[in-house]
PDB file of C-alpha atoms in Angstrom:
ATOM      1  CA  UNK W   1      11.259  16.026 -16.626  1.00 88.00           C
ATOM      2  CA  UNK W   2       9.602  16.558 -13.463  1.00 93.00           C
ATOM      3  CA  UNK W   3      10.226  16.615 -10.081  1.00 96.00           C
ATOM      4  CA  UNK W   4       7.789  15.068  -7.154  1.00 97.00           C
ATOM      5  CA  UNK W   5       7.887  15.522  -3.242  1.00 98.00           C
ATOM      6  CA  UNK W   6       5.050  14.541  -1.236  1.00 98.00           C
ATOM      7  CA  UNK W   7       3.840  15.592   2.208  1.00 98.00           C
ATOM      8  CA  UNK W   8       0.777  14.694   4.164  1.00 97.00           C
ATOM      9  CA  UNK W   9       2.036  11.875   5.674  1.00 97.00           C
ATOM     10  CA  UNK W  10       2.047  10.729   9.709  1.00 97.00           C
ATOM     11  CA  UNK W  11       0.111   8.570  12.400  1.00 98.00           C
ATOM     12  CA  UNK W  12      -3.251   8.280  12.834  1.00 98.00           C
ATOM     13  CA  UNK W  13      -5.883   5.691  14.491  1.00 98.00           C
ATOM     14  CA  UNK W  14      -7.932   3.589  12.484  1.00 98.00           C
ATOM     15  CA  UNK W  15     -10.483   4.580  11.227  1.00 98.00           C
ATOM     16  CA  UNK W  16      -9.128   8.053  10.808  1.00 98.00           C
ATOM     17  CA  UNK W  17      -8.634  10.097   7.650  1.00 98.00           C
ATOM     18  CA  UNK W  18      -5.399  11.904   6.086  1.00 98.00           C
ATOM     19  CA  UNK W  19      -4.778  13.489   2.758  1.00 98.00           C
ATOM     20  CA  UNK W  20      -1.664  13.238   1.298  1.00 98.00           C
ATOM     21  CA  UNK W  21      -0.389  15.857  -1.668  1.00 98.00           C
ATOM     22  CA  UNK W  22       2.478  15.307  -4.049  1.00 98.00           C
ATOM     23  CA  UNK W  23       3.424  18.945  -5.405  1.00 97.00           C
ATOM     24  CA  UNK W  24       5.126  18.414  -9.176  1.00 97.00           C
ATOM     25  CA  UNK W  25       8.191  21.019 -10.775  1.00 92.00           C
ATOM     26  CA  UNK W  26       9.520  20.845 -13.808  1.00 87.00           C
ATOM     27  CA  UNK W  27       7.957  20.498 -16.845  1.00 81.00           C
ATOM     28  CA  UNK W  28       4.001  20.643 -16.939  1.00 87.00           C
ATOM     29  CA  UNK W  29       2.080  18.687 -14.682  1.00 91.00           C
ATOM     30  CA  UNK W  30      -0.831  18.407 -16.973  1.00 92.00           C
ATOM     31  CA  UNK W  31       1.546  16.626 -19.350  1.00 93.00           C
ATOM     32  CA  UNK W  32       1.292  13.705 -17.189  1.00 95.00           C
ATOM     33  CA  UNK W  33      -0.583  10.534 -16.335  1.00 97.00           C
ATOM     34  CA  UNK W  34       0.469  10.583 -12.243  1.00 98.00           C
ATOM     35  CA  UNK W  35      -0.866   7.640  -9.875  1.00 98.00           C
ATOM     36  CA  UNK W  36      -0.034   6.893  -5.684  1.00 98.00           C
ATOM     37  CA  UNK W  37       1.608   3.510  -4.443  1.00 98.00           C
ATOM     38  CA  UNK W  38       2.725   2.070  -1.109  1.00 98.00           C
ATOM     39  CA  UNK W  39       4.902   0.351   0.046  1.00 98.00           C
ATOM     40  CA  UNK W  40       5.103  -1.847   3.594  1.00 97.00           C
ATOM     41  CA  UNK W  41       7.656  -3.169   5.584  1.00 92.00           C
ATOM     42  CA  UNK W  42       9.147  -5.995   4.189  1.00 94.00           C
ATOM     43  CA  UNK W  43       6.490  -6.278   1.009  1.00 96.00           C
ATOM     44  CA  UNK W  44       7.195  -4.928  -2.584  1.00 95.00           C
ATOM     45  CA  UNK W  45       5.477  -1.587  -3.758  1.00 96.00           C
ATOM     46  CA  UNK W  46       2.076  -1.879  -4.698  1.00 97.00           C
ATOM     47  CA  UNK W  47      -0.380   0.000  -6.472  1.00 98.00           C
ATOM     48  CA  UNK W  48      -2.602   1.845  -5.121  1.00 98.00           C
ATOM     49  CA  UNK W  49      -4.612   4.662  -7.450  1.00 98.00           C
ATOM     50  CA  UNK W  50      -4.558   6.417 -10.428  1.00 98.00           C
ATOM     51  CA  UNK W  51      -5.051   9.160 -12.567  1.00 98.00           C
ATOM     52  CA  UNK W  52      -5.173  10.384 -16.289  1.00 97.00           C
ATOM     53  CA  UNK W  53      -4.013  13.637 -17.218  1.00 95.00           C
ATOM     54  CA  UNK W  54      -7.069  15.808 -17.032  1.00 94.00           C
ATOM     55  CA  UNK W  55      -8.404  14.139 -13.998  1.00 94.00           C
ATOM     56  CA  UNK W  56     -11.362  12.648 -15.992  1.00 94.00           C
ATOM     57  CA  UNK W  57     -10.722   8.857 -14.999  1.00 96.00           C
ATOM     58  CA  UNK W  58      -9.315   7.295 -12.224  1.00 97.00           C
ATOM     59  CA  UNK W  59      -8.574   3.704 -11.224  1.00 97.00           C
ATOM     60  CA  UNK W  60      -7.880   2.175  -7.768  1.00 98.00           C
ATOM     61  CA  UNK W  61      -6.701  -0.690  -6.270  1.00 98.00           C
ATOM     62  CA  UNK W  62      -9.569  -3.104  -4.950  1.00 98.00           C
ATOM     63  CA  UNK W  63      -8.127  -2.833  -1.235  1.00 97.00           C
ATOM     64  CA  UNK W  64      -8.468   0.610  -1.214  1.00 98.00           C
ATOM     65  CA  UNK W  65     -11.521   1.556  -3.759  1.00 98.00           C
ATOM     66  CA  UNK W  66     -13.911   3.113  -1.895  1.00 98.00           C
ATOM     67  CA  UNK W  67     -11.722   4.586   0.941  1.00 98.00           C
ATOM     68  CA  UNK W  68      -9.557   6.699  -0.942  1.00 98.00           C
ATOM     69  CA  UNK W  69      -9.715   9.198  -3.695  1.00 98.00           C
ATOM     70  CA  UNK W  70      -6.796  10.041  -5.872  1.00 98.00           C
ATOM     71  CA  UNK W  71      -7.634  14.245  -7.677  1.00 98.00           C
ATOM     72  CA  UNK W  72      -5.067  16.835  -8.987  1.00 98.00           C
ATOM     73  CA  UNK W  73      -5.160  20.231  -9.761  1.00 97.00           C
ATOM     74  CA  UNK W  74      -2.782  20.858 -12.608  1.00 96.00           C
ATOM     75  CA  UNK W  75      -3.199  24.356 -11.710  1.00 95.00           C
ATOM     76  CA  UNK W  76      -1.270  24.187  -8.656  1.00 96.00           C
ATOM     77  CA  UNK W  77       0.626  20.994  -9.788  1.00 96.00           C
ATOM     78  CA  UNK W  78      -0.519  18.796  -7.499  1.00 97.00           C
ATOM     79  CA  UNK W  79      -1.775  15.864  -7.102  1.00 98.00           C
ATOM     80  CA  UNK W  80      -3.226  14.592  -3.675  1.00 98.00           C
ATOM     81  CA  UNK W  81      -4.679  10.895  -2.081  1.00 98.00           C
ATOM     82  CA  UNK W  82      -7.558  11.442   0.179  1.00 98.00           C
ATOM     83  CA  UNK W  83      -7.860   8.598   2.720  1.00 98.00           C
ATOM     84  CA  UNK W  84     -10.562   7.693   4.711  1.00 98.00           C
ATOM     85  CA  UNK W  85     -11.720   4.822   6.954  1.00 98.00           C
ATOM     86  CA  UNK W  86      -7.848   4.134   7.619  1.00 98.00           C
ATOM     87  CA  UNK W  87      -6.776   0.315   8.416  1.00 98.00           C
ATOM     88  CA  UNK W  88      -3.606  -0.772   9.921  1.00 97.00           C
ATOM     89  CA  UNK W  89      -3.144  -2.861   7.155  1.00 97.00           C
ATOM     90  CA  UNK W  90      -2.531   0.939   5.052  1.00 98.00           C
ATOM     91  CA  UNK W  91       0.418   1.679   7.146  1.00 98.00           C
ATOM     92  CA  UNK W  92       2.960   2.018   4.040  1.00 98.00           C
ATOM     93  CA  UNK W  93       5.386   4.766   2.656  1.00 98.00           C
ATOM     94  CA  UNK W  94       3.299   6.018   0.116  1.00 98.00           C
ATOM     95  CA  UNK W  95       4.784   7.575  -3.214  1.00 98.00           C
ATOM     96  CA  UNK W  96       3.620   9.437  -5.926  1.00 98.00           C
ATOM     97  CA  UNK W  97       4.608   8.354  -9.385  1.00 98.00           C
ATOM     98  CA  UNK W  98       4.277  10.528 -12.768  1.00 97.00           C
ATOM     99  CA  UNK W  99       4.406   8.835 -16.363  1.00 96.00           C
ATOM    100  CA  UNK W 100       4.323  10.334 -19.543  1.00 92.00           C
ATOM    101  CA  UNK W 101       1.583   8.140 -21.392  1.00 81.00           C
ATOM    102  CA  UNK W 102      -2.006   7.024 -20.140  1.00 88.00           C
ATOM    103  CA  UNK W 103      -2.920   5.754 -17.007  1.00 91.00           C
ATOM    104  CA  UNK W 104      -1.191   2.515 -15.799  1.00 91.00           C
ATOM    105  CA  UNK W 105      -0.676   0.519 -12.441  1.00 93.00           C
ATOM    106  CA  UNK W 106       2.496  -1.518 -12.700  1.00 95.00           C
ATOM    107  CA  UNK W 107       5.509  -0.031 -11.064  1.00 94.00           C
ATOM    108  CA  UNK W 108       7.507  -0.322 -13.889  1.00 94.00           C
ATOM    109  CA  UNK W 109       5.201   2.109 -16.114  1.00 94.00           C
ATOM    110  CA  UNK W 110       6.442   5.070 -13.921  1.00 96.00           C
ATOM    111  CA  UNK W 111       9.007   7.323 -14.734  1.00 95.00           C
ATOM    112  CA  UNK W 112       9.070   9.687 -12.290  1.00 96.00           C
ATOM    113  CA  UNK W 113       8.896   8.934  -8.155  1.00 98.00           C
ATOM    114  CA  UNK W 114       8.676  11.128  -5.280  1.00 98.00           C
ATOM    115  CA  UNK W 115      11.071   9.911  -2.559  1.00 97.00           C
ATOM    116  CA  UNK W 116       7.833   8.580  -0.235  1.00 98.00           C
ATOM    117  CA  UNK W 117       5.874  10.102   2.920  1.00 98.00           C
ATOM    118  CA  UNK W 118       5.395   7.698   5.833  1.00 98.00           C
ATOM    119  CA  UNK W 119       1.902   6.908   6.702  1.00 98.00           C
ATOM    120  CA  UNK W 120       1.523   5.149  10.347  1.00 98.00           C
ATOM    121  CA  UNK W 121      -2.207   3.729  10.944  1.00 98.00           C
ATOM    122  CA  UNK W 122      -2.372   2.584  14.631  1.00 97.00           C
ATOM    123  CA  UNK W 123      -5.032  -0.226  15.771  1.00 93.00           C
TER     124      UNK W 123
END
């Protein structure tokens, strides 16, 4: 198993940047396919990125794709979401999410979940 806590999160004005980490225990980090979803007031959790096991590929939603970058660094265990060009429309609590197979983006594919870090994007 593996554990997953994130940090990172808080308010900034749009158009402003934040990264957010997600540090992994447990078993190896490597082991896993790990990706980043959101999830807003009132509105189901959606995807958002994600990442093989290596670090080689990565996949992101269309709302987000050229704003953010997911990377990891099984080294340290971590995995992190850089996000730039911030909307209000990204105000979520964002969670990272580990599986044990390849990549996917449906909640449902995920094991593992951190328990969220707020992100607050003011207009």
């Amino acid at each position: 198993q593996v554990q997953l806590v994130e940090s990172g999160g808080g308010l900034v004005q749009a158009g402003g940047s934040l990264r957010l980490s997600c540090a992994a225990s447990g078993r190896t980090f490597g082991t896993y396919a790990a990706g980043w979803f959101r999830q807003a007031p009132g509105k189901g959790r959606e995807f958002v990125a994600a990442i093989d096991r290596s670090g080689g590929s990565t996949y992101y939603a269309l709302s987000v794709k050229g704003r953010f970058t997911i990377s990891r660094d099984n080294a340290k265990n971590t995995l992190y979401l850089q996000m730039n060009s911030l909307k209000p429309e990204d105000t979520a609590v964002y969670y990272c999410a580990a599986r044990e197979w390849g990549v996917g983006s449906r909640e449902m594919e995920y094991e593992y979940w951190g328990q969220g870090t707020q992100v607050t994007v003011s207009s």
